[in-house]
PDB file of C-alpha atoms in Angstrom:
ATOM      1  CA  GLN B 298     181.294  95.982 -22.087  1.00 78.00           C
ATOM      2  CA  SER B 299     178.907  93.046 -22.523  1.00 87.00           C
ATOM      3  CA  VAL B 300     178.284  90.341 -19.927  1.00 92.00           C
ATOM      4  CA  LEU B 301     178.590  87.706 -22.668  1.00 97.00           C
ATOM      5  CA  THR B 302     181.780  87.744 -24.726  1.00 97.00           C
ATOM      6  CA  GLN B 303     181.762  87.148 -28.470  1.00 98.00           C
ATOM      7  CA  PRO B 304     184.534  87.654 -31.036  1.00 97.00           C
ATOM      8  CA  PRO B 305     183.968  90.974 -32.853  1.00 97.00           C
ATOM      9  CA  SER B 306     184.302  89.370 -36.263  1.00 97.00           C
ATOM     10  CA  VAL B 307     184.716  86.070 -38.077  1.00 97.00           C
ATOM     11  CA  SER B 308     185.124  85.291 -41.746  1.00 96.00           C
ATOM     12  CA  ALA B 309     185.156  82.315 -44.059  1.00 96.00           C
ATOM     13  CA  ALA B 310     184.693  81.457 -47.700  1.00 96.00           C
ATOM     14  CA  PRO B 311     181.392  80.426 -49.295  1.00 96.00           C
ATOM     15  CA  GLY B 312     180.617  76.773 -48.647  1.00 96.00           C
ATOM     16  CA  GLN B 313     182.847  76.630 -45.597  1.00 97.00           C
ATOM     17  CA  LYS B 314     181.941  76.338 -41.914  1.00 97.00           C
ATOM     18  CA  VAL B 315     182.273  79.015 -39.264  1.00 97.00           C
ATOM     19  CA  THR B 316     181.957  78.858 -35.499  1.00 98.00           C
ATOM     20  CA  ILE B 317     180.934  81.776 -33.301  1.00 98.00           C
ATOM     21  CA  SER B 318     181.615  81.498 -29.596  1.00 98.00           C
ATOM     22  CA  CYS B 319     179.784  83.065 -26.674  1.00 98.00           C
ATOM     23  CA  SER B 320     181.464  83.023 -23.270  1.00 98.00           C
ATOM     24  CA  GLY B 321     179.664  83.732 -20.020  1.00 97.00           C
ATOM     25  CA  SER B 322     179.559  82.587 -16.424  1.00 97.00           C
ATOM     26  CA  SER B 323     177.815  80.353 -13.913  1.00 96.00           C
ATOM     27  CA  SER B 324     175.050  82.915 -13.418  1.00 96.00           C
ATOM     28  CA  ASN B 325     174.060  83.135 -17.066  1.00 97.00           C
ATOM     29  CA  ILE B 326     175.031  80.572 -19.713  1.00 97.00           C
ATOM     30  CA  ALA B 327     175.769  77.740 -17.292  1.00 97.00           C
ATOM     31  CA  SER B 328     172.354  77.903 -15.655  1.00 96.00           C
ATOM     32  CA  ASN B 329     169.980  79.209 -18.325  1.00 96.00           C
ATOM     33  CA  TYR B 330     168.953  78.580 -21.915  1.00 97.00           C
ATOM     34  CA  VAL B 331     170.974  80.288 -24.641  1.00 98.00           C
ATOM     35  CA  SER B 332     169.500  81.770 -27.797  1.00 98.00           C
ATOM     36  CA  TRP B 333     171.102  83.162 -30.951  1.00 98.00           C
ATOM     37  CA  TYR B 334     169.953  85.982 -33.196  1.00 98.00           C
ATOM     38  CA  GLN B 335     170.809  86.984 -36.749  1.00 98.00           C
ATOM     39  CA  GLN B 336     170.685  90.662 -37.692  1.00 98.00           C
ATOM     40  CA  LEU B 337     170.998  91.297 -41.404  1.00 97.00           C
ATOM     41  CA  PRO B 338     172.127  94.829 -42.355  1.00 94.00           C
ATOM     42  CA  GLY B 339     169.442  97.410 -41.670  1.00 93.00           C
ATOM     43  CA  THR B 340     166.945  94.925 -40.241  1.00 96.00           C
ATOM     44  CA  ALA B 341     165.671  93.772 -36.861  1.00 97.00           C
ATOM     45  CA  PRO B 342     167.261  90.771 -35.138  1.00 97.00           C
ATOM     46  CA  LYS B 343     165.699  87.420 -35.936  1.00 97.00           C
ATOM     47  CA  LEU B 344     165.621  84.377 -33.672  1.00 96.00           C
ATOM     48  CA  LEU B 345     167.983  81.737 -35.049  1.00 97.00           C
ATOM     49  CA  ILE B 346     168.429  79.234 -32.204  1.00 98.00           C
ATOM     50  CA  TYR B 347     166.507  78.880 -28.953  1.00 97.00           C
ATOM     51  CA  ASP B 348     166.893  76.712 -25.857  1.00 97.00           C
ATOM     52  CA  ASN B 349     170.585  76.105 -26.678  1.00 97.00           C
ATOM     53  CA  ASN B 350     170.109  74.003 -29.800  1.00 97.00           C
ATOM     54  CA  HIS B 351     166.585  74.270 -31.242  1.00 97.00           C
ATOM     55  CA  ARG B 352     165.769  75.913 -34.554  1.00 97.00           C
ATOM     56  CA  PRO B 353     162.507  77.786 -35.107  1.00 94.00           C
ATOM     57  CA  SER B 354     160.451  76.756 -38.084  1.00 94.00           C
ATOM     58  CA  GLY B 355     162.014  78.005 -41.298  1.00 94.00           C
ATOM     59  CA  ILE B 356     165.600  78.168 -40.065  1.00 96.00           C
ATOM     60  CA  PRO B 357     167.830  75.904 -42.196  1.00 96.00           C
ATOM     61  CA  ASP B 358     169.705  73.069 -40.532  1.00 95.00           C
ATOM     62  CA  ARG B 359     172.931  74.736 -41.657  1.00 97.00           C
ATOM     63  CA  PHE B 360     172.574  76.656 -38.393  1.00 97.00           C
ATOM     64  CA  SER B 361     173.166  74.751 -35.164  1.00 97.00           C
ATOM     65  CA  GLY B 362     173.807  75.644 -31.547  1.00 97.00           C
ATOM     66  CA  SER B 363     175.406  73.961 -28.576  1.00 97.00           C
ATOM     67  CA  LYS B 364     176.290  74.719 -24.987  1.00 97.00           C
ATOM     68  CA  SER B 365     178.874  73.402 -22.591  1.00 96.00           C
ATOM     69  CA  GLY B 366     179.396  74.823 -19.134  1.00 96.00           C
ATOM     70  CA  THR B 367     179.780  78.590 -19.317  1.00 97.00           C
ATOM     71  CA  SER B 368     180.123  78.756 -23.112  1.00 98.00           C
ATOM     72  CA  ALA B 369     177.865  78.405 -26.108  1.00 98.00           C
ATOM     73  CA  THR B 370     178.601  78.012 -29.793  1.00 98.00           C
ATOM     74  CA  LEU B 371     176.823  78.772 -33.032  1.00 98.00           C
ATOM     75  CA  ASP B 372     177.926  76.771 -36.057  1.00 98.00           C
ATOM     76  CA  ILE B 373     177.052  77.755 -39.602  1.00 97.00           C
ATOM     77  CA  THR B 374     177.879  75.297 -42.373  1.00 97.00           C
ATOM     78  CA  GLY B 375     177.684  75.671 -46.132  1.00 97.00           C
ATOM     79  CA  LEU B 376     178.207  79.429 -45.842  1.00 97.00           C
ATOM     80  CA  GLN B 377     176.340  81.655 -48.274  1.00 96.00           C
ATOM     81  CA  THR B 378     176.844  85.334 -49.042  1.00 95.00           C
ATOM     82  CA  GLY B 379     173.366  85.913 -47.667  1.00 95.00           C
ATOM     83  CA  ASP B 380     174.611  84.805 -44.244  1.00 97.00           C
ATOM     84  CA  GLU B 381     176.638  88.010 -43.894  1.00 97.00           C
ATOM     85  CA  ALA B 382     175.159  89.579 -40.775  1.00 97.00           C
ATOM     86  CA  ASP B 383     175.729  90.355 -37.129  1.00 98.00           C
ATOM     87  CA  TYR B 384     175.097  87.447 -34.772  1.00 98.00           C
ATOM     88  CA  TYR B 385     174.201  87.837 -31.102  1.00 98.00           C
ATOM     89  CA  CYS B 386     173.929  85.336 -28.277  1.00 98.00           C
ATOM     90  CA  GLY B 387     171.542  85.962 -25.415  1.00 97.00           C
ATOM     91  CA  THR B 388     170.425  84.453 -22.138  1.00 97.00           C
ATOM     92  CA  TRP B 389     169.077  85.299 -18.685  1.00 94.00           C
ATOM     93  CA  ASP B 390     171.510  86.268 -15.946  1.00 94.00           C
ATOM     94  CA  SER B 391     170.277  84.997 -12.601  1.00 94.00           C
ATOM     95  CA  SER B 392     172.523  87.312 -10.581  1.00 94.00           C
ATOM     96  CA  LEU B 393     171.831  90.498 -12.516  1.00 91.00           C
ATOM     97  CA  THR B 394     168.169  89.444 -13.020  1.00 90.00           C
ATOM     98  CA  THR B 395     168.242  90.747 -16.540  1.00 91.00           C
ATOM     99  CA  VAL B 396     168.366  89.434 -20.077  1.00 93.00           C
ATOM    100  CA  VAL B 397     171.942  89.760 -21.343  1.00 95.00           C
ATOM    101  CA  PHE B 398     173.308  89.768 -24.855  1.00 96.00           C
ATOM    102  CA  GLY B 399     176.751  89.304 -26.283  1.00 97.00           C
ATOM    103  CA  GLY B 400     178.409  92.233 -28.015  1.00 96.00           C
ATOM    104  CA  GLY B 401     177.730  90.707 -31.414  1.00 97.00           C
ATOM    105  CA  THR B 402     179.904  89.059 -34.064  1.00 98.00           C
ATOM    106  CA  LYS B 403     180.098  90.331 -37.613  1.00 98.00           C
ATOM    107  CA  LEU B 404     180.254  87.486 -40.108  1.00 97.00           C
ATOM    108  CA  THR B 405     181.931  88.167 -43.434  1.00 97.00           C
ATOM    109  CA  VAL B 406     181.622  85.618 -46.223  1.00 96.00           C
ATOM    110  CA  LEU B 407     184.678  86.233 -48.367  1.00 89.00           C
TER     111      LEU B 407
ATOM    112  CA  GLN V 137     151.967  84.119 -36.443  1.00 90.00           C
ATOM    113  CA  VAL V 138     152.677  86.856 -33.913  1.00 94.00           C
ATOM    114  CA  GLN V 139     153.674  90.216 -35.357  1.00 97.00           C
ATOM    115  CA  LEU V 140     154.728  93.347 -33.487  1.00 97.00           C
ATOM    116  CA  GLN V 141     154.883  96.968 -34.600  1.00 98.00           C
ATOM    117  CA  GLU V 142     156.440  99.882 -32.744  1.00 98.00           C
ATOM    118  CA  SER V 143     155.042 103.395 -32.967  1.00 97.00           C
ATOM    119  CA  GLY V 144     155.826 106.773 -31.464  1.00 97.00           C
ATOM    120  CA  PRO V 145     157.795 109.957 -32.045  1.00 96.00           C
ATOM    121  CA  GLY V 146     161.170 109.691 -33.726  1.00 95.00           C
ATOM    122  CA  LEU V 147     162.551 112.806 -32.037  1.00 97.00           C
ATOM    123  CA  VAL V 148     162.559 113.610 -28.322  1.00 98.00           C
ATOM    124  CA  LYS V 149     164.117 116.596 -26.584  1.00 97.00           C
ATOM    125  CA  PRO V 150     166.705 116.128 -23.844  1.00 97.00           C
ATOM    126  CA  SER V 151     165.217 115.822 -20.326  1.00 97.00           C
ATOM    127  CA  GLU V 152     161.804 114.890 -21.728  1.00 97.00           C
ATOM    128  CA  THR V 153     160.037 111.513 -21.726  1.00 98.00           C
ATOM    129  CA  LEU V 154     160.330 108.993 -24.544  1.00 98.00           C
ATOM    130  CA  SER V 155     157.024 107.177 -25.123  1.00 98.00           C
ATOM    131  CA  LEU V 156     156.595 104.225 -27.470  1.00 98.00           C
ATOM    132  CA  THR V 157     153.799 101.734 -28.094  1.00 98.00           C
ATOM    133  CA  CYS V 158     153.989  98.199 -29.437  1.00 98.00           C
ATOM    134  CA  SER V 159     150.938  96.780 -31.207  1.00 98.00           C
ATOM    135  CA  VAL V 160     150.634  93.008 -31.211  1.00 97.00           C
ATOM    136  CA  SER V 161     148.755  90.997 -33.832  1.00 96.00           C
ATOM    137  CA  GLY V 162     148.355  87.252 -34.237  1.00 94.00           C
ATOM    138  CA  GLY V 163     148.775  86.808 -30.492  1.00 92.00           C
ATOM    139  CA  SER V 164     147.587  88.215 -27.191  1.00 93.00           C
ATOM    140  CA  VAL V 165     149.397  90.268 -24.579  1.00 94.00           C
ATOM    141  CA  SER V 166     147.102  88.457 -22.132  1.00 93.00           C
ATOM    142  CA  SER V 167     148.814  85.142 -22.886  1.00 89.00           C
ATOM    143  CA  ALA V 168     150.108  83.422 -19.756  1.00 89.00           C
ATOM    144  CA  SER V 169     153.013  81.886 -21.683  1.00 88.00           C
ATOM    145  CA  ASP V 170     154.659  85.066 -22.911  1.00 91.00           C
ATOM    146  CA  TYR V 171     156.480  88.119 -21.656  1.00 95.00           C
ATOM    147  CA  TRP V 172     156.630  91.319 -23.703  1.00 97.00           C
ATOM    148  CA  SER V 173     159.974  93.062 -23.978  1.00 97.00           C
ATOM    149  CA  TRP V 174     161.608  96.268 -25.034  1.00 98.00           C
ATOM    150  CA  ILE V 175     165.192  96.161 -26.327  1.00 98.00           C
ATOM    151  CA  ARG V 176     167.265  98.980 -27.783  1.00 98.00           C
ATOM    152  CA  GLN V 177     170.310  99.288 -30.030  1.00 98.00           C
ATOM    153  CA  PRO V 178     172.350 102.523 -30.193  1.00 97.00           C
ATOM    154  CA  PRO V 179     173.701 103.325 -33.664  1.00 96.00           C
ATOM    155  CA  GLY V 180     176.548 100.970 -34.545  1.00 94.00           C
ATOM    156  CA  LYS V 181     176.362  99.173 -31.204  1.00 95.00           C
ATOM    157  CA  GLY V 182     174.935  96.012 -29.680  1.00 95.00           C
ATOM    158  CA  LEU V 183     171.633  95.083 -28.096  1.00 96.00           C
ATOM    159  CA  GLU V 184     170.519  96.271 -24.655  1.00 96.00           C
ATOM    160  CA  TRP V 185     167.504  94.736 -22.915  1.00 95.00           C
ATOM    161  CA  ILE V 186     165.331  97.392 -21.297  1.00 97.00           C
ATOM    162  CA  GLY V 187     162.734  95.260 -19.568  1.00 96.00           C
ATOM    163  CA  TYR V 188     159.598  93.170 -19.912  1.00 96.00           C
ATOM    164  CA  ILE V 189     156.030  92.902 -18.689  1.00 96.00           C
ATOM    165  CA  TYR V 190     153.890  89.848 -17.989  1.00 95.00           C
ATOM    166  CA  TYR V 191     150.133  89.607 -18.575  1.00 93.00           C
ATOM    167  CA  THR V 192     149.551  90.096 -14.854  1.00 93.00           C
ATOM    168  CA  GLY V 193     151.217  93.491 -15.105  1.00 93.00           C
ATOM    169  CA  SER V 194     154.317  92.278 -13.331  1.00 94.00           C
ATOM    170  CA  THR V 195     157.466  93.922 -14.676  1.00 96.00           C
ATOM    171  CA  ARG V 196     161.208  93.466 -14.590  1.00 95.00           C
ATOM    172  CA  TYR V 197     163.663  96.108 -15.691  1.00 95.00           C
ATOM    173  CA  ASN V 198     167.343  96.370 -16.515  1.00 93.00           C
ATOM    174  CA  PRO V 199     168.904  97.675 -13.286  1.00 92.00           C
ATOM    175  CA  SER V 200     170.853 100.267 -15.252  1.00 92.00           C
ATOM    176  CA  LEU V 201     167.584 101.860 -16.446  1.00 95.00           C
ATOM    177  CA  ARG V 202     165.169 100.921 -13.665  1.00 94.00           C
ATOM    178  CA  SER V 203     164.876 104.399 -12.162  1.00 96.00           C
ATOM    179  CA  ARG V 204     163.724 105.875 -15.497  1.00 97.00           C
ATOM    180  CA  VAL V 205     161.625 103.104 -17.096  1.00 98.00           C
ATOM    181  CA  ILE V 206     157.962 102.173 -16.980  1.00 98.00           C
ATOM    182  CA  ILE V 207     156.502  99.383 -19.132  1.00 98.00           C
ATOM    183  CA  SER V 208     152.729  99.001 -19.145  1.00 97.00           C
ATOM    184  CA  LEU V 209     150.022  96.862 -20.767  1.00 96.00           C
ATOM    185  CA  ASP V 210     146.783  97.800 -22.507  1.00 95.00           C
ATOM    186  CA  THR V 211     144.949  94.511 -22.938  1.00 94.00           C
ATOM    187  CA  SER V 212     141.913  96.181 -24.532  1.00 95.00           C
ATOM    188  CA  LYS V 213     144.090  97.333 -27.426  1.00 96.00           C
ATOM    189  CA  ASN V 214     146.477  94.345 -27.337  1.00 96.00           C
ATOM    190  CA  GLN V 215     149.390  96.725 -26.860  1.00 97.00           C
ATOM    191  CA  PHE V 216     152.202  97.387 -24.449  1.00 97.00           C
ATOM    192  CA  SER V 217     154.138 100.595 -23.953  1.00 98.00           C
ATOM    193  CA  LEU V 218     157.472 102.009 -22.900  1.00 98.00           C
ATOM    194  CA  LYS V 219     158.143 105.256 -21.081  1.00 98.00           C
ATOM    195  CA  LEU V 220     161.721 106.386 -20.505  1.00 98.00           C
ATOM    196  CA  THR V 221     162.079 109.597 -18.521  1.00 97.00           C
ATOM    197  CA  SER V 222     164.795 112.263 -18.411  1.00 97.00           C
ATOM    198  CA  VAL V 223     166.324 111.206 -21.709  1.00 98.00           C
ATOM    199  CA  THR V 224     169.771 112.273 -22.903  1.00 97.00           C
ATOM    200  CA  ALA V 225     171.683 111.816 -26.139  1.00 97.00           C
ATOM    201  CA  ALA V 226     172.837 108.440 -24.786  1.00 97.00           C
ATOM    202  CA  ASP V 227     169.265 107.191 -25.176  1.00 98.00           C
ATOM    203  CA  THR V 228     169.382 107.683 -28.948  1.00 98.00           C
ATOM    204  CA  ALA V 229     168.803 104.225 -30.402  1.00 98.00           C
ATOM    205  CA  VAL V 230     166.601 101.922 -32.414  1.00 98.00           C
ATOM    206  CA  TYR V 231     163.956 100.632 -30.017  1.00 98.00           C
ATOM    207  CA  TYR V 232     162.521  97.165 -30.588  1.00 98.00           C
ATOM    208  CA  CYS V 233     159.564  95.452 -29.003  1.00 98.00           C
ATOM    209  CA  ALA V 234     159.472  91.671 -28.911  1.00 97.00           C
ATOM    210  CA  ARG V 235     157.836  88.639 -27.398  1.00 96.00           C
ATOM    211  CA  SER V 236     159.931  86.872 -24.776  1.00 91.00           C
ATOM    212  CA  SER V 237     159.994  83.580 -22.924  1.00 84.00           C
ATOM    213  CA  HIS V 238     163.165  81.450 -22.823  1.00 84.00           C
ATOM    214  CA  TYR V 239     164.186  83.518 -25.829  1.00 93.00           C
ATOM    215  CA  THR V 240     163.237  86.735 -27.594  1.00 93.00           C
ATOM    216  CA  GLY V 241     161.218  86.567 -30.752  1.00 90.00           C
ATOM    217  CA  PRO V 242     159.575  87.587 -32.897  1.00 95.00           C
ATOM    218  CA  TRP V 243     160.798  91.176 -32.938  1.00 97.00           C
ATOM    219  CA  GLY V 244     159.158  94.276 -34.308  1.00 97.00           C
ATOM    220  CA  GLN V 245     160.878  96.120 -37.129  1.00 97.00           C
ATOM    221  CA  GLY V 246     162.217  98.741 -34.741  1.00 98.00           C
ATOM    222  CA  ILE V 247     161.813 102.498 -34.476  1.00 98.00           C
ATOM    223  CA  MET V 248     164.683 104.972 -34.497  1.00 98.00           C
ATOM    224  CA  VAL V 249     164.440 107.518 -31.682  1.00 98.00           C
ATOM    225  CA  THR V 250     166.810 110.472 -31.638  1.00 98.00           C
ATOM    226  CA  VAL V 251     167.277 112.620 -28.559  1.00 98.00           C
ATOM    227  CA  SER V 252     168.131 116.133 -29.650  1.00 96.00           C
ATOM    228  CA  SER V 253     167.014 119.697 -29.090  1.00 94.00           C
TER     229      SER V 253
END
């Protein structure tokens, strides 16, 4: 059972928008930066969003992140079949003194 | 850009010690701005942070694994390593090394380690 809670799966049609939520607590999301990771099938996770809402170089602006209180959100617009992957949120937990990840959300582009 | 590559045995016997090394290129494990992490992912499951090491040698471990984990640095080889003792089948996973700060990335490609006799 993960410290951060994500929906197990989301789906949407190509070209549409999808939102993936990440719910935590005052000791993690509310007080630390949130990052998001994309894991394509059979590959290592890749940093998608850092410091709540910043994109590393090379990440399209179709991907955006936000945070409010104890929750964070990843939005993906203009969905493409190549976006089918598992998405994880992550942050530091000040009480557990450990990096924590969400359980992951599988995105299906119908 | 920074690249990381894991190496080590892909099969470890129960009760023995899992040992992995991460080689870093395009960056330095002596950098004061970075931490160097190990993360694992059991087959079909999510990510679990194991711990990280700072250039000073200071470490922080996941409390659930702390009694069995040692992460160390070799600055002369620009590498850092993971040792996990007394392994069981529950330690079977893909093990990733990565650079960390406010976030984790980049990641190595990962190495599958199976615990089996």
